[in-house]
Coordinates of C-alpha atoms and ligand atoms in Angstrom, one line a residue:
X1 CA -34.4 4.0 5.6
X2 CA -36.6 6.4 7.1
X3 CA -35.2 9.0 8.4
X4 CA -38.0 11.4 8.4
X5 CA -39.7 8.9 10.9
X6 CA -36.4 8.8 13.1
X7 CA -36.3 12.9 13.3
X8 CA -40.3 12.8 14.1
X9 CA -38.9 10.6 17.5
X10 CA -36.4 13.2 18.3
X11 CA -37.0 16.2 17.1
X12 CA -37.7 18.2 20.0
X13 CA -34.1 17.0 21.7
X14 CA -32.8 17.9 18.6
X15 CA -34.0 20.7 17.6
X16 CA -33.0 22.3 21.2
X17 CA -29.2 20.7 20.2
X18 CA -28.9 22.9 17.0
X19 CA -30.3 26.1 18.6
X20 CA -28.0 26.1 21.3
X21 CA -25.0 26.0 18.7
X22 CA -26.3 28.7 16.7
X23 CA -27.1 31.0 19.5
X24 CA -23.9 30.5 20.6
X25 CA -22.3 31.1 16.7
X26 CA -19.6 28.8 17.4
X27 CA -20.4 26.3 14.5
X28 CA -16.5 24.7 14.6
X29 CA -14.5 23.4 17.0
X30 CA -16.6 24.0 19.6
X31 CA -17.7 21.7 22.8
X32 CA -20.1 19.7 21.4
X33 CA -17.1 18.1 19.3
X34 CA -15.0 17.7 22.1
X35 CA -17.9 16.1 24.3
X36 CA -18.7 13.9 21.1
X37 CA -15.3 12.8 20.9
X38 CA -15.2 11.7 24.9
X39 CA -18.2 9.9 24.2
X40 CA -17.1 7.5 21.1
X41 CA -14.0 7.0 22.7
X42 CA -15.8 5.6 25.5
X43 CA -17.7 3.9 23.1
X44 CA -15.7 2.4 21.5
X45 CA -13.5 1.6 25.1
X46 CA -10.0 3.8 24.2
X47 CA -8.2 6.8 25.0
X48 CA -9.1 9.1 22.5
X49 CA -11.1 10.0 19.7
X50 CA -10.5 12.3 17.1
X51 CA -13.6 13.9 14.4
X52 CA -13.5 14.1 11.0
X53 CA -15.5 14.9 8.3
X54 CA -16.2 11.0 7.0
X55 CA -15.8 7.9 7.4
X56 CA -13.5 7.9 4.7
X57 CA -11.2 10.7 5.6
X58 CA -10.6 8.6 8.5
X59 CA -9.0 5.8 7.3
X60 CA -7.2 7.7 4.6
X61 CA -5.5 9.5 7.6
X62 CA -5.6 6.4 9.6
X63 CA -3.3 4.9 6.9
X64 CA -1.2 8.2 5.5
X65 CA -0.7 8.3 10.1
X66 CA 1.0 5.1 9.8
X67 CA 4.3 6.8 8.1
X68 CA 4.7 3.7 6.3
X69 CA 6.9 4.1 2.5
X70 CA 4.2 4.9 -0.7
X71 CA 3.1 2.0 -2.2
X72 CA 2.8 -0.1 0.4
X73 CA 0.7 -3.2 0.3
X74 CA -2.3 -2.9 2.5
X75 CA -4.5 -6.2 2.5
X76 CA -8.1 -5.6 2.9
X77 CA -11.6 -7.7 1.8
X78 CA -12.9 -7.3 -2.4
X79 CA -16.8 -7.8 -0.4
X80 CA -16.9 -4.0 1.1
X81 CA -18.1 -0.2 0.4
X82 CA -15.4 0.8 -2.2
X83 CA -14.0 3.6 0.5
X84 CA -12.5 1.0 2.8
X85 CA -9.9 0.1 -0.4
X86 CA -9.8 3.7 -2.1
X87 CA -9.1 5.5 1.5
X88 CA -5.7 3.1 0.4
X89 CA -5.1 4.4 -2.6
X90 CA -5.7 8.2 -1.6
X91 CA -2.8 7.2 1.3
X92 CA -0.4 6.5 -1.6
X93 CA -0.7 2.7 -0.9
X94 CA -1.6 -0.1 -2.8
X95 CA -4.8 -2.3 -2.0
X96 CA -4.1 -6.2 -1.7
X97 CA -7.7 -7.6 -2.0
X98 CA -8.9 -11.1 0.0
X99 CA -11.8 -12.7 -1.0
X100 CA -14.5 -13.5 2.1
X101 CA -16.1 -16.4 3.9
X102 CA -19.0 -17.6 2.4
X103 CA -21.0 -18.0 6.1
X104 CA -20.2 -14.1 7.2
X105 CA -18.8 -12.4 3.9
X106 CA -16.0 -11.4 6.1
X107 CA -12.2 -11.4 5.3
X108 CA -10.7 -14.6 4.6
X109 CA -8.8 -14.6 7.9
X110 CA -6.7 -18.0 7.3
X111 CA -5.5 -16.2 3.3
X112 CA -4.9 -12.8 4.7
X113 CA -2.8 -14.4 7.8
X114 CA -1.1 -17.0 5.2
X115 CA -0.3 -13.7 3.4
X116 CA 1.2 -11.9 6.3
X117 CA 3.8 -14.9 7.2
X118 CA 4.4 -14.6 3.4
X119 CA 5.3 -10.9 3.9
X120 CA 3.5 -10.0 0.8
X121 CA 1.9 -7.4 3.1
X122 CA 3.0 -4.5 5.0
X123 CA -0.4 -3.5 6.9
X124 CA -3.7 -4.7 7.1
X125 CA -6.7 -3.1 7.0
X126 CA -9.8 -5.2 9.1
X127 CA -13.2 -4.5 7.5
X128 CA -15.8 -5.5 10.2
X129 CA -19.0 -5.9 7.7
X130 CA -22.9 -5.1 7.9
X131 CA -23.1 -5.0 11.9
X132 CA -20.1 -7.6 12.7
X133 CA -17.0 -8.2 14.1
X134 CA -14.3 -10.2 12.2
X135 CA -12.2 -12.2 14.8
X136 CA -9.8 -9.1 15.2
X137 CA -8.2 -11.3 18.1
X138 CA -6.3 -13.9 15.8
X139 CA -5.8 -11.5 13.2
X140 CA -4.2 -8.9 15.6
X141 CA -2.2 -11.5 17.4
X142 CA -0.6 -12.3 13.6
X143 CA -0.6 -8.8 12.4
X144 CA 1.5 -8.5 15.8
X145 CA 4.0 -11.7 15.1
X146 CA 5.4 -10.2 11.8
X147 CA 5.3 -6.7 13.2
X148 CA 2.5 -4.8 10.8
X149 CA 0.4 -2.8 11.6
X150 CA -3.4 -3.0 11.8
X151 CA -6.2 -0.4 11.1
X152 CA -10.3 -1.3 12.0
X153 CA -12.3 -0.2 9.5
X154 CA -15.3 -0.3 11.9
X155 CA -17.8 2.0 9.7
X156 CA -20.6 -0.1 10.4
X157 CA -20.1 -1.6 13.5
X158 CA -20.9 1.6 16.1
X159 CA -22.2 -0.2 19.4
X160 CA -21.1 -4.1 18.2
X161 CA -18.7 -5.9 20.8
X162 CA -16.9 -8.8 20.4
X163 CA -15.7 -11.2 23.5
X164 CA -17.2 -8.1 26.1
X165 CA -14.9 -5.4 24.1
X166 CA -16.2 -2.9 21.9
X167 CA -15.2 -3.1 18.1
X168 CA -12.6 -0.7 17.1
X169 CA -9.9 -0.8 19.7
X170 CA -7.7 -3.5 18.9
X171 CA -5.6 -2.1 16.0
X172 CA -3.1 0.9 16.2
X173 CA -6.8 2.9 14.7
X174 CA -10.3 2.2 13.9
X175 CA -11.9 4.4 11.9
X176 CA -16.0 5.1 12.3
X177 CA -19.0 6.7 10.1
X178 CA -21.3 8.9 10.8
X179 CA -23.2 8.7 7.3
X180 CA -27.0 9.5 7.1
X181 CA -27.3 5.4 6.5
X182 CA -25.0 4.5 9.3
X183 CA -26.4 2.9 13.2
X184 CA -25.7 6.6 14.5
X185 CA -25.6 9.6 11.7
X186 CA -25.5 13.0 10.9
X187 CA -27.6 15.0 8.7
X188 CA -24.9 15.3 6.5
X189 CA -21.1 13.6 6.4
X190 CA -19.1 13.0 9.9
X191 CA -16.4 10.3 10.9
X192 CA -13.9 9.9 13.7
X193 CA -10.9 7.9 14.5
X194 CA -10.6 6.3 17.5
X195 CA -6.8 5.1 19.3
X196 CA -5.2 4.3 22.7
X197 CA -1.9 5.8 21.3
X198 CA -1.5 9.8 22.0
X199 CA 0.8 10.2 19.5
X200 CA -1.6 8.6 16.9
X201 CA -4.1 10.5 17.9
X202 CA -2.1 13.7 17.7
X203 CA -1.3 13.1 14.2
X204 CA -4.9 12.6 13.1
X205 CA -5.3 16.7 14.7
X206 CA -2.7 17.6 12.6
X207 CA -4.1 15.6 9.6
X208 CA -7.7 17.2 9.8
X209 CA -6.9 20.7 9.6
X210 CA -3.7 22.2 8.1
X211 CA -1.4 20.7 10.1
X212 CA -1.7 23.0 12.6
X213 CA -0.1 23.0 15.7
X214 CA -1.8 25.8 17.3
X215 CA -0.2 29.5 16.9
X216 CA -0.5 29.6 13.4
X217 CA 2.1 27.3 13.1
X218 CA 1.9 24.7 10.2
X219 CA 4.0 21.8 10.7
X220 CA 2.6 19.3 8.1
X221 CA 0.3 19.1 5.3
X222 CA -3.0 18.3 5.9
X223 CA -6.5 18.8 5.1
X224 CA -9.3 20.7 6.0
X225 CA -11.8 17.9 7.3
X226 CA -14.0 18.8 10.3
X227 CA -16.7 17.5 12.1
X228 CA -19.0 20.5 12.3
X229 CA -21.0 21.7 16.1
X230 CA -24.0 21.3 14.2
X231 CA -23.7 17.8 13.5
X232 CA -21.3 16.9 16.6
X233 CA -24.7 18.1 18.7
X234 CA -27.1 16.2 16.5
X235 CA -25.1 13.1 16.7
X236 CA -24.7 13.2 20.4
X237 CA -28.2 13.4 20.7
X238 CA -28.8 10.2 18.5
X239 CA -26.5 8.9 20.9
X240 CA -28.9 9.1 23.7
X241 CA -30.3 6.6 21.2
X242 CA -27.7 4.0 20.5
X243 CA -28.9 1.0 22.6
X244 CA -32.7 1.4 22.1
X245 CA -32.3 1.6 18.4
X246 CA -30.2 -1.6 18.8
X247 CA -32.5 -3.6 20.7
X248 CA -35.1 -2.7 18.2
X249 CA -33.1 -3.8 15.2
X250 CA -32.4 -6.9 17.3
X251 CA -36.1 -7.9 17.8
X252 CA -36.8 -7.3 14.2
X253 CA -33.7 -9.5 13.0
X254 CA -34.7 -12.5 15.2
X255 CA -38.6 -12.3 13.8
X256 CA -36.5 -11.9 10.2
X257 CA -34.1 -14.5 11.3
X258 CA -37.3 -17.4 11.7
X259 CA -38.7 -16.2 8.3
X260 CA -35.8 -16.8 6.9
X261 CA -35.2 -20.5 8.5
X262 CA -39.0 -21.1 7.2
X263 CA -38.6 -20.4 3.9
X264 CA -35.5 -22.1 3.7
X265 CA -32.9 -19.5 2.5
X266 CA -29.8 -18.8 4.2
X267 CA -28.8 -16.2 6.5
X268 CA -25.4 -14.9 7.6
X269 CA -23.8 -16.5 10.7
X270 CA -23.1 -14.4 13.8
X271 CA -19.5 -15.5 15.1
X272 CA -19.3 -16.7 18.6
X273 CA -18.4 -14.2 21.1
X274 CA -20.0 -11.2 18.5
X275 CA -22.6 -8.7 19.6
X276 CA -24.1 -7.7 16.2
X277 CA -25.4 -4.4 16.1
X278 CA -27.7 -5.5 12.7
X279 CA -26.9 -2.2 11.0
X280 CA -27.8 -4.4 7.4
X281 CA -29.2 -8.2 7.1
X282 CA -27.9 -9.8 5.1
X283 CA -29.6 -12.5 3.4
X284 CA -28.0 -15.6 0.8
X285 CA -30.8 -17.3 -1.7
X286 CA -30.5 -19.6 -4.8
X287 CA -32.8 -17.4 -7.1
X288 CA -31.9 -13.8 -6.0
X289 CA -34.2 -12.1 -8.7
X290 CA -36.8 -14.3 -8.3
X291 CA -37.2 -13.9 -4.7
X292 CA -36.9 -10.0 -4.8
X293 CA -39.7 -9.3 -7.0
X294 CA -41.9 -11.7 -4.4
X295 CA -40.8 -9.5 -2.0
X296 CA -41.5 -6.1 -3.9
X297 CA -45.0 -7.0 -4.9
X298 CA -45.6 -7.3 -1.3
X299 CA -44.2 -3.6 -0.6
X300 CA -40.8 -4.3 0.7
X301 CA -37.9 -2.6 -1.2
X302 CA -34.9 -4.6 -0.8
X303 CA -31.3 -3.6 -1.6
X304 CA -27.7 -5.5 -2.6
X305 CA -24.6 -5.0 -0.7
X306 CA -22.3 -5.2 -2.4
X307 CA -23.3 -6.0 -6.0
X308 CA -19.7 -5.5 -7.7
X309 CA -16.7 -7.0 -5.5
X310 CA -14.1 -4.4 -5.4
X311 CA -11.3 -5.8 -7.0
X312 CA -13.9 -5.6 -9.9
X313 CA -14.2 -2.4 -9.4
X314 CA -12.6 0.0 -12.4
X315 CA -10.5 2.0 -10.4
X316 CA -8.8 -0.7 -8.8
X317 CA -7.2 -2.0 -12.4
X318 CA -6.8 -5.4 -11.0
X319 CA -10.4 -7.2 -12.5
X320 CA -8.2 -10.5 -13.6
X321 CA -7.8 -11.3 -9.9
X322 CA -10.4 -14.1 -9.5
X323 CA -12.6 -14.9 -6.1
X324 CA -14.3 -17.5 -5.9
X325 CA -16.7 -16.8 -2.6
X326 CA -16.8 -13.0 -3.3
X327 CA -18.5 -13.8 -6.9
X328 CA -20.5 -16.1 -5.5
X329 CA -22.0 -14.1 -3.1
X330 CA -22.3 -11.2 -5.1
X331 CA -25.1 -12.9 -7.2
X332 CA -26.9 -14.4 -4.4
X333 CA -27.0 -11.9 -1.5
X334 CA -30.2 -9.3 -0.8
X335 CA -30.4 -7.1 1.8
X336 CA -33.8 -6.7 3.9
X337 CA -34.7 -3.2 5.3
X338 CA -33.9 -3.2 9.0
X339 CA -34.0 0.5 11.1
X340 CA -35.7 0.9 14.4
X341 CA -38.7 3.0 13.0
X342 CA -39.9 -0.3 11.0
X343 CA -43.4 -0.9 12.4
X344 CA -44.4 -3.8 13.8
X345 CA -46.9 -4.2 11.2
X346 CA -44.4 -3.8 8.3
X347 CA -42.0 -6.1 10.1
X348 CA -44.9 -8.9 9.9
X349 CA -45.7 -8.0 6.3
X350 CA -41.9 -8.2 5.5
X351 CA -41.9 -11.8 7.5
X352 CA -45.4 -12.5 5.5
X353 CA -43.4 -12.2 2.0
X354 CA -40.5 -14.5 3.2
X355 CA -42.7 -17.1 4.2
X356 CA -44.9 -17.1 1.0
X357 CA -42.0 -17.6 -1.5
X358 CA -43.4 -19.3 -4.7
Ligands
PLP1 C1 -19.7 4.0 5.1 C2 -18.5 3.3 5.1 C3 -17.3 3.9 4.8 C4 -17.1 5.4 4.5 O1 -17.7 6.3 5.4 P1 -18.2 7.7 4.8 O2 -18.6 8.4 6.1 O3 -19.3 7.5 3.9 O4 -17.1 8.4 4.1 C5 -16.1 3.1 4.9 N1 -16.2 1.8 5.1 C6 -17.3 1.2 5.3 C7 -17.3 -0.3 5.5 C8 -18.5 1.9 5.2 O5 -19.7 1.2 5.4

């Protein structure tokens, strides 16, 4: 990523943004978050938005907001960012892992429903992966028939839709990023959860600071997890951004996307009915090593996600479970840089590489 190059393109709107907080001195809880929060909600096409201070303190108070006993079983994919499993843990729950689908490395949809009708779990949390919805639709529609509930995990999908909806509004919650590496990001940590339900989203208030109910009055425990005014004005500015800086990853992953048809490796299917927002690509090939050195002798740094599935993970204790896909993939799969301040040039170069594989 290069994020110097990003604030070079916005650094006068920007700059302007953080001034006007400080001269002000209201650094929390100010406007800028409230404006922020009105304009993911409308984003993401629901009622409300709450901020936070991660991505991962939103679905760990997605999850504790769902009241549901400790140690309940919460089925979720092994092929993610270790938060979207340990945000269950730090709930009090327990983590149910699914292996993927080799064509998107999204949740095994026909296991985790087969699992559900099996009531070996009691809520499900939907990972939509590196720019892409899963099909929430069937999964919802299931997670509705047995009466769980559902949380998004929609991290990196900011800006996807799916079927003319935006990702993130289907289940009770979906829970967003606003990491450095993320489509939209802060210069530091931010998240938000987004809901139709008032009552949800008045939990998550209480959640992110003290449980406080205004008045000094504390009526649960809670955390201390805010989005800062800085950050809430430098990330509605980026917003100004969102489509442009789409459409620009979009052109580059269509020049990537022949490259990759040349050379004859595989690349990961975009469902029907899916706007992908190409936060990562994703790409599958036979001789992963191999292929990556090609491609760093040319100049391109490329990158794994994810190397280690997480049930492999240490502190999940549960490395006997076996995946097939998720292994698989976890050997084969590169990623290939993609960020709206490649040049065109470097783009080329990058296409050069693919198409020049020994
Ligand atoms: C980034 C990310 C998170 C965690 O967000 P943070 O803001 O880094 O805490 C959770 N899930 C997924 C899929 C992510 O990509």
């Amino acid at each position: 990523m290069r994020l110097d190059r990003q604030f070079d393109s916005i650094r006068s709107e920007v700059s302007v943004a953080i001034n006007h907080v400080l001269e002000r001195g209201n650094v929390l809880q100010s406007e800028e978050v409230v404006i922020f929060e009105r304009r993911i909600a409308d984003l993401c096409g629901t009622r409300y938005a709450v901020a936070v201070n991660s991505g991962t303190d939103a679905l760990t108070f997605a999850l504790i907001a769902l009241d549901l006993p400790r140690g309940s079983r919460i089925g979720v994919t092994t092929m993610s960012f270790v938060a979207s499993a340990s945000a269950i843990l730090a709930a009090g729950h327990t983590p149910v892992f699914f292996d993927i689908v080799p064509e998107t490395m999204l949740m095994d949809l026909e296991a985790t429903i087969s699992s559900i009708a099996l009531h070996e779990i009691d809520a499900v949390l939907a990972v939509h992966l590196y720019g892409q919805a899963l099909d929430i639709e069937t999964l919802h529609a299931a997670a509705n028939a047995y009466g769980i509930p559902l949380i998004e995990d929609a991290a990196q999908t900011l800006g996807a839709m799916r079927n003319g909806r935006p990702v993130g509004g289907t289940g009770v919650a979906g829970c967003l990023s606003f990491d450095p590496t993320k489509v939209i990001g802060a210069y530091g940590s931010g998240g938000a959860i987004v809901t139709n339900d008032e009552s949800f989203a008045k939990k998550i208030q209480l959640l992110r600071y003290h449980g406080h109910a205004g008045d000094q009055r504390y009526v649960i425990q809670g955390f201390n997890s805010q989005l800062d005014s800085i950050q809430a004005a430098i990330l509605n500015v980026k917003l100004n951004h969102i489509a442009e800086w789409r459409e620009r990853r979009a052109s580059i992953a269509a020049l990537y996307d022949d490259a990759i048809d040349q050379a004859g490796l595989r690349r990961m299917v975009t469902l029907q009915g899916n706007i992908h927002n190409y936060h990562k690509y994703v790409v599958w090939a036979p001789d992963r090593i191999a292929i990556q050195q090609h491609i760093y002798s040319a100049g391109v740094q490329t990158k794994i996600q994810y190397p280690i599935p997480l049930h492999r993970q240490t502190i999940f204790n549960c490395s006997t479970l076996v995946f097939p896909n998720v292994e698989e993939a976890a050997e084969h799969i590169f990623s290939l840089p993609i960020y709206a301040e490649l040049t065109n040039e470097e783009v080329s170069q990058i296409c050069t590489a693919l198409k020049t594989l020994p």
